[in-house]
Coordinates of C-alpha atoms in Angstrom, one line a residue:
M1 CA 114.7 182.0 126.2
R2 CA 116.0 185.5 126.8
A3 CA 119.6 184.5 126.0
A4 CA 118.4 183.2 122.6
R5 CA 116.5 186.5 122.0
L6 CA 119.6 188.6 122.8
I7 CA 121.7 186.6 120.4
K8 CA 119.1 187.0 117.7
M9 CA 119.0 190.8 118.4
V10 CA 122.8 191.0 118.0
L11 CA 122.6 189.1 114.7
L12 CA 119.8 191.3 113.4
L13 CA 121.8 194.4 114.1
Q14 CA 124.9 192.9 112.6
S15 CA 123.1 192.1 109.4
R16 CA 121.7 195.6 109.0
P17 CA 123.1 199.1 109.4
S18 CA 120.4 200.2 111.8
M19 CA 117.0 199.1 113.1
T20 CA 114.3 200.9 114.9
A21 CA 112.8 199.7 118.2
A22 CA 109.5 198.9 116.3
E23 CA 111.4 196.8 113.7
L24 CA 113.3 194.9 116.3
A25 CA 110.1 194.3 118.3
R26 CA 108.4 192.9 115.3
E27 CA 111.3 190.6 114.4
L28 CA 111.8 189.4 118.0
E29 CA 108.0 189.2 118.7
V30 CA 108.3 191.3 121.9
S31 CA 107.3 194.8 123.0
E32 CA 109.4 197.9 122.3
R33 CA 110.0 198.3 126.0
T34 CA 111.5 194.8 126.1
V35 CA 113.8 195.8 123.1
T36 CA 115.0 198.8 125.2
R37 CA 115.8 196.6 128.2
D38 CA 117.5 194.0 126.0
A39 CA 119.6 196.7 124.3
Q40 CA 120.7 197.9 127.8
A41 CA 121.5 194.4 128.9
L42 CA 123.7 193.9 125.8
S43 CA 125.5 197.1 126.4
E44 CA 126.2 196.2 130.0
A45 CA 127.6 192.9 128.8
G46 CA 130.1 194.6 126.5
V47 CA 128.3 194.4 123.2
P48 CA 128.6 197.9 121.6
V49 CA 124.9 198.6 121.0
Y50 CA 124.3 202.3 120.3
A51 CA 120.9 204.0 120.4
D52 CA 120.3 206.9 118.0
R53 CA 117.7 209.4 119.4
G54 CA 115.0 211.1 117.4
R55 CA 112.2 210.1 115.0
A56 CA 114.6 208.5 112.5
G57 CA 116.7 206.9 115.2
G58 CA 117.2 203.3 116.1
Y59 CA 119.8 200.8 117.3
R60 CA 123.1 199.9 115.6
L61 CA 126.4 198.2 116.4
V62 CA 129.5 200.3 116.5
G63 CA 133.2 199.5 116.5
G64 CA 133.1 196.9 113.7
Y65 CA 131.5 194.4 116.0
R66 CA 131.0 191.5 113.5
T67 CA 132.6 188.4 111.9
R68 CA 132.6 187.9 108.2
L69 CA 132.6 185.0 105.7
T70 CA 135.1 186.8 103.4
G71 CA 135.8 183.7 101.3
L72 CA 132.4 183.5 99.7
A73 CA 131.7 184.8 96.2
R74 CA 128.2 186.1 95.3
G75 CA 127.2 183.0 93.5
E76 CA 128.2 180.8 96.5
A77 CA 126.4 183.1 99.0
E78 CA 123.2 182.9 96.9
A79 CA 123.5 179.1 96.7
L80 CA 123.5 178.9 100.4
F81 CA 120.0 180.3 100.6
L82 CA 118.7 177.7 98.1
S83 CA 119.8 174.7 100.2
G84 CA 116.6 174.6 102.2
V85 CA 113.1 173.7 101.3
P86 CA 110.9 176.1 103.4
G87 CA 107.8 174.0 103.5
A88 CA 109.7 170.8 104.3
L89 CA 111.7 172.5 107.1
R90 CA 108.5 173.9 108.6
E91 CA 106.8 170.4 108.5
M92 CA 109.8 168.8 110.3
G93 CA 109.8 171.5 113.0
L94 CA 113.1 173.0 111.8
E95 CA 111.9 176.4 110.6
D96 CA 113.3 178.3 113.6
A97 CA 116.7 176.6 113.3
A98 CA 116.9 177.3 109.6
S99 CA 115.9 180.9 110.1
A100 CA 118.5 181.4 112.8
A101 CA 121.1 179.8 110.5
R102 CA 120.2 182.0 107.6
L103 CA 120.4 185.0 109.9
K104 CA 123.8 184.1 111.1
V105 CA 125.1 183.7 107.6
S106 CA 123.6 187.0 106.6
A107 CA 125.2 188.7 109.6
A108 CA 128.6 187.2 108.8
L109 CA 128.6 188.1 105.1
L110 CA 130.3 191.2 103.6
P111 CA 128.0 194.2 103.2
S112 CA 128.1 193.8 99.4
L113 CA 126.7 190.2 99.7
R114 CA 123.9 190.7 102.2
D115 CA 121.2 190.9 99.6
A116 CA 122.0 187.3 98.6
S117 CA 119.1 185.8 100.4
R118 CA 116.6 188.2 98.8
T119 CA 118.0 187.8 95.3
A120 CA 118.0 184.0 95.5
A121 CA 114.4 183.9 96.9
Q122 CA 113.2 186.2 94.0
R123 CA 114.5 183.8 91.4
F124 CA 114.0 180.3 92.7
H125 CA 111.2 178.6 94.6
L126 CA 110.6 174.9 95.2
D127 CA 107.0 173.7 95.6
A128 CA 107.4 169.9 96.3
P129 CA 103.7 168.6 96.4
G130 CA 102.0 167.5 93.2
W131 CA 99.2 169.4 91.5
F132 CA 95.5 169.0 92.6
R133 CA 96.4 167.5 96.0
E134 CA 96.3 169.3 99.3
P135 CA 99.5 168.4 101.2
V136 CA 99.0 167.0 104.6
T137 CA 101.7 167.1 107.2
P138 CA 102.0 163.8 109.1
E139 CA 101.4 164.5 112.8
L140 CA 104.5 162.5 113.9
L141 CA 106.9 164.0 111.4
P142 CA 108.7 166.3 113.9
A143 CA 109.2 163.3 116.2
V144 CA 110.6 161.2 113.4
A145 CA 112.8 164.1 112.3
D146 CA 114.2 164.5 115.8
A147 CA 115.1 160.8 115.9
V148 CA 116.8 161.0 112.5
W149 CA 118.9 164.0 113.6
D150 CA 119.9 162.3 116.9
D151 CA 120.6 158.8 115.4
R152 CA 118.2 157.6 118.1
R153 CA 116.4 154.2 118.1
V154 CA 112.7 154.4 118.4
T155 CA 109.8 152.1 119.0
A156 CA 107.2 152.7 116.3
R157 CA 103.6 151.6 115.6
Y158 CA 102.9 151.3 111.9
L159 CA 99.9 150.5 109.8
R160 CA 100.7 147.8 107.2
G161 CA 98.5 146.6 104.3
E162 CA 95.4 148.1 102.7
G163 CA 91.7 148.1 103.3
E164 CA 90.4 145.2 105.4
H165 CA 93.9 143.7 105.5
R166 CA 95.4 146.8 107.2
R167 CA 96.8 146.0 110.6
E168 CA 99.1 147.7 113.2
V169 CA 102.6 146.4 113.8
V170 CA 105.2 147.4 116.3
R171 CA 108.8 147.8 115.2
E172 CA 112.0 148.9 116.8
L173 CA 113.7 151.1 114.2
E174 CA 117.0 152.8 113.5
P175 CA 115.8 155.9 111.5
Y176 CA 118.5 156.8 108.9
G177 CA 116.8 159.5 106.7
L178 CA 113.7 161.3 105.5
V179 CA 112.6 161.7 101.9
L180 CA 109.9 164.0 100.6
K181 CA 108.5 162.6 97.3
A182 CA 105.6 164.4 95.6
G183 CA 104.3 165.8 98.9
V184 CA 104.5 162.4 100.7
W185 CA 107.1 161.9 103.5
Y186 CA 109.0 158.6 103.7
L187 CA 111.4 157.2 106.4
C188 CA 114.4 155.1 105.4
A189 CA 115.2 152.9 108.4
R190 CA 116.6 149.6 109.5
V191 CA 115.4 147.1 112.1
P192 CA 118.2 146.4 114.6
G193 CA 119.9 143.1 113.8
H194 CA 118.7 143.1 110.2
G195 CA 121.0 144.3 107.4
A196 CA 118.3 145.4 105.0
F197 CA 117.0 149.0 104.9
R198 CA 113.3 149.5 104.5
V199 CA 111.0 152.4 103.5
Y200 CA 108.0 153.5 105.6
R201 CA 105.4 156.1 104.9
V202 CA 105.5 158.6 107.8
D203 CA 101.7 159.3 107.6
R204 CA 101.1 155.6 108.6
F205 CA 102.9 155.9 111.9
T206 CA 100.5 155.9 114.8
A207 CA 103.2 156.3 117.5
V208 CA 106.9 157.0 117.6
E209 CA 108.7 156.9 121.0
P210 CA 112.3 156.4 122.3
V211 CA 113.1 152.8 123.1
D212 CA 113.9 154.0 126.6
P213 CA 112.5 157.5 127.4
A214 CA 114.8 157.7 130.5
R215 CA 117.9 156.8 128.5
P216 CA 117.5 157.5 124.8
E217 CA 119.5 154.9 122.9
R218 CA 121.6 156.0 120.0
F219 CA 122.8 153.7 117.2
E220 CA 126.0 153.6 115.2
R221 CA 125.2 154.6 111.6
D222 CA 126.4 152.5 108.7
R223 CA 129.1 154.7 107.2
E224 CA 128.5 153.1 103.7
F225 CA 124.8 154.1 103.7
E226 CA 124.1 157.0 101.2
L227 CA 120.5 158.2 101.3
P228 CA 120.3 159.6 97.8
A229 CA 121.7 156.5 96.2
F230 CA 119.5 154.2 98.3
W231 CA 116.3 156.2 97.5
E232 CA 117.1 156.2 93.8
E233 CA 117.5 152.4 93.7
R234 CA 114.5 151.8 95.9
A235 CA 112.3 154.1 93.8
E236 CA 113.3 152.3 90.6
Q237 CA 112.5 148.9 92.2
F238 CA 109.1 150.2 93.4
A239 CA 108.2 151.5 89.9
R240 CA 109.0 148.1 88.4
S241 CA 107.2 146.2 91.1
I242 CA 103.8 147.8 90.6
L243 CA 103.8 146.9 86.9
R244 CA 102.4 143.4 87.3
T245 CA 100.3 143.1 84.2
E246 CA 101.0 143.3 80.5
V247 CA 98.8 144.6 77.6
V248 CA 99.5 144.3 73.9
V249 CA 98.7 147.4 71.8
R250 CA 99.1 148.9 68.4
L251 CA 100.3 152.5 68.3
S252 CA 100.4 155.1 65.6
P253 CA 103.5 157.2 65.2
E254 CA 101.7 159.9 67.2
G255 CA 100.8 157.4 69.8
V256 CA 104.4 156.3 70.2
R257 CA 105.4 160.0 70.7
A258 CA 102.6 160.6 73.2
L259 CA 103.1 157.3 75.2
P260 CA 105.5 158.9 77.8
R261 CA 102.7 161.4 78.7
S262 CA 100.1 158.6 79.3
V263 CA 101.8 155.6 81.0
E264 CA 104.4 155.2 83.7
A265 CA 107.9 156.4 82.7
S266 CA 109.4 152.9 83.2
A267 CA 106.6 151.3 81.1
A268 CA 107.1 153.9 78.3
A269 CA 110.9 153.3 78.4
A270 CA 110.5 149.6 78.2
A271 CA 108.1 149.9 75.3
R272 CA 110.4 152.2 73.3
E273 CA 113.4 149.9 74.0
A274 CA 111.5 146.9 72.7
L275 CA 110.5 148.8 69.6
A276 CA 114.1 149.8 69.0
Q277 CA 115.3 146.3 69.4
A278 CA 112.6 144.9 67.1
A279 CA 113.6 147.4 64.4
G280 CA 117.2 146.6 64.9
V281 CA 118.3 150.1 65.7
A282 CA 119.7 151.8 68.8
G283 CA 118.6 154.9 70.6
E284 CA 115.5 156.8 69.7
F285 CA 112.7 155.1 67.7
D286 CA 109.8 156.9 66.2
G287 CA 107.8 154.1 64.6
D288 CA 108.3 152.1 61.4
G289 CA 108.6 155.0 59.0
G290 CA 104.9 155.9 58.9
G291 CA 102.9 152.9 59.9
W292 CA 101.6 151.5 63.2
V293 CA 103.7 149.4 65.5
T294 CA 102.8 146.7 68.0
V295 CA 104.2 146.7 71.5
T296 CA 103.8 145.0 74.8
L297 CA 103.3 147.4 77.7
P298 CA 103.9 146.6 81.4
V299 CA 101.0 148.1 83.5
E300 CA 99.8 148.1 87.0
S301 CA 96.4 146.6 86.2
E302 CA 93.7 146.5 83.5
E303 CA 91.8 149.2 85.3
V304 CA 94.8 151.5 85.3
A305 CA 95.7 150.6 81.7
H306 CA 92.2 151.6 80.6
T307 CA 92.5 155.0 82.2
Q308 CA 96.0 155.6 80.9
L309 CA 95.4 154.4 77.3
T310 CA 92.1 156.3 77.0
A311 CA 94.2 159.5 76.9
L312 CA 95.7 158.3 73.6
G313 CA 92.3 158.2 71.9
P314 CA 92.4 156.9 68.3
E315 CA 96.2 156.7 68.4
V316 CA 96.1 153.3 70.2
E317 CA 94.4 149.9 69.6
V318 CA 94.3 147.3 72.3
L319 CA 95.0 143.8 71.1
A320 CA 95.2 141.9 74.3
P321 CA 94.0 140.9 76.8
A322 CA 90.5 140.3 75.3
S323 CA 88.7 141.7 78.4
L324 CA 90.5 145.1 78.0
R325 CA 89.8 145.1 74.2
E326 CA 86.1 144.5 74.9
R327 CA 86.1 147.3 77.3
F328 CA 87.5 149.8 74.8
A329 CA 85.1 148.4 72.1
A330 CA 82.1 149.1 74.4
Q331 CA 83.5 152.5 75.2
A332 CA 83.9 153.3 71.5
V333 CA 80.2 152.2 70.8
R334 CA 79.0 154.6 73.6
L335 CA 81.1 157.4 72.2
A336 CA 79.8 156.8 68.7
R337 CA 76.2 156.9 70.0
L338 CA 76.9 160.0 72.1
Y339 CA 78.5 162.1 69.3
G340 CA 76.8 160.5 66.2
R341 CA 73.1 160.9 67.2
E342 CA 71.1 163.5 65.2
D343 CA 69.0 164.9 68.1
P344 CA 71.3 167.1 70.2
D345 CA 68.6 167.4 72.9
A346 CA 68.3 163.7 73.4
G347 CA 69.5 162.3 76.7
P348 CA 72.8 160.3 77.1
A349 CA 73.0 157.1 75.0
P350 CA 72.4 153.9 77.0
A351 CA 75.3 151.7 77.7
P352 CA 75.6 148.7 75.3
E353 CA 74.7 145.3 76.7
R354 CA 77.7 143.1 77.4
S355 CA 77.9 139.8 75.8
G356 CA 78.3 136.7 77.9

């Protein structure tokens, strides 16, 4: 513990011209008396720590005690400090390691480049979770991250299925990589003896333990596995797999333009491609020159389609299935009653009776 603190103290002094005892105490989370003892210990060990006396005094390194990454340009140095995602590192339990790494890089840079971390942080920030959703860090994420780093096989308990069909299964896994998607953590792993890689939501793990705590077993990674390429392919497969239902709609030119903002990206792309093929053109398509167009949309379900297409308002007409068209017709009647009544103080209009 003290050795790590002494190293950090040297790196802090190497990255700045001088630091007071109070500043060092705050950075190292110790008392000023401990700082004084640590400075003396470093001096006795041959590290040239010099103490300036007086109110404006402090500690500094003398004699050019430093190493430098002289081959880095300013743009390259600033890019180094953009390579981490602070929130993600914190959730994986790697914040201290990342902080130490940044400190070492800062200490090794030329004096003219030491403001790279500050200038980069002032200009770029990555906030991964989606809007209107409080991110929740899975309790077992640090344990999963450790296994990923160490290429260590684990025995995991995982909740599969939804609702009343949810059950807990036990799997021995080879954890290859972690992905943070819209605030949700996923593990890409392989079951030993099976060639296929699978994706698991980390928040569904109930237990993650080494296969043999006494002798942690490491696995040999598949050298052909590329996490970014695997995730891109799997994400595309997932997006296509959830679109199990089709609806037929008529869209105005404005509806065609607004479609990507209302439905899944893959569904909108499929619709625009179908429209382009039907019109006998390639590339972008913006309707039939002024009229409405008919298109078949792949959707997750009628319930989801109703929610998504409602956002298009009068720019869309549902043609099929009949059940979804009836639902929109009933909604239109209710809206007409709500906005067309003469008495503004009247209560909400009653829902129309559904025909058999």
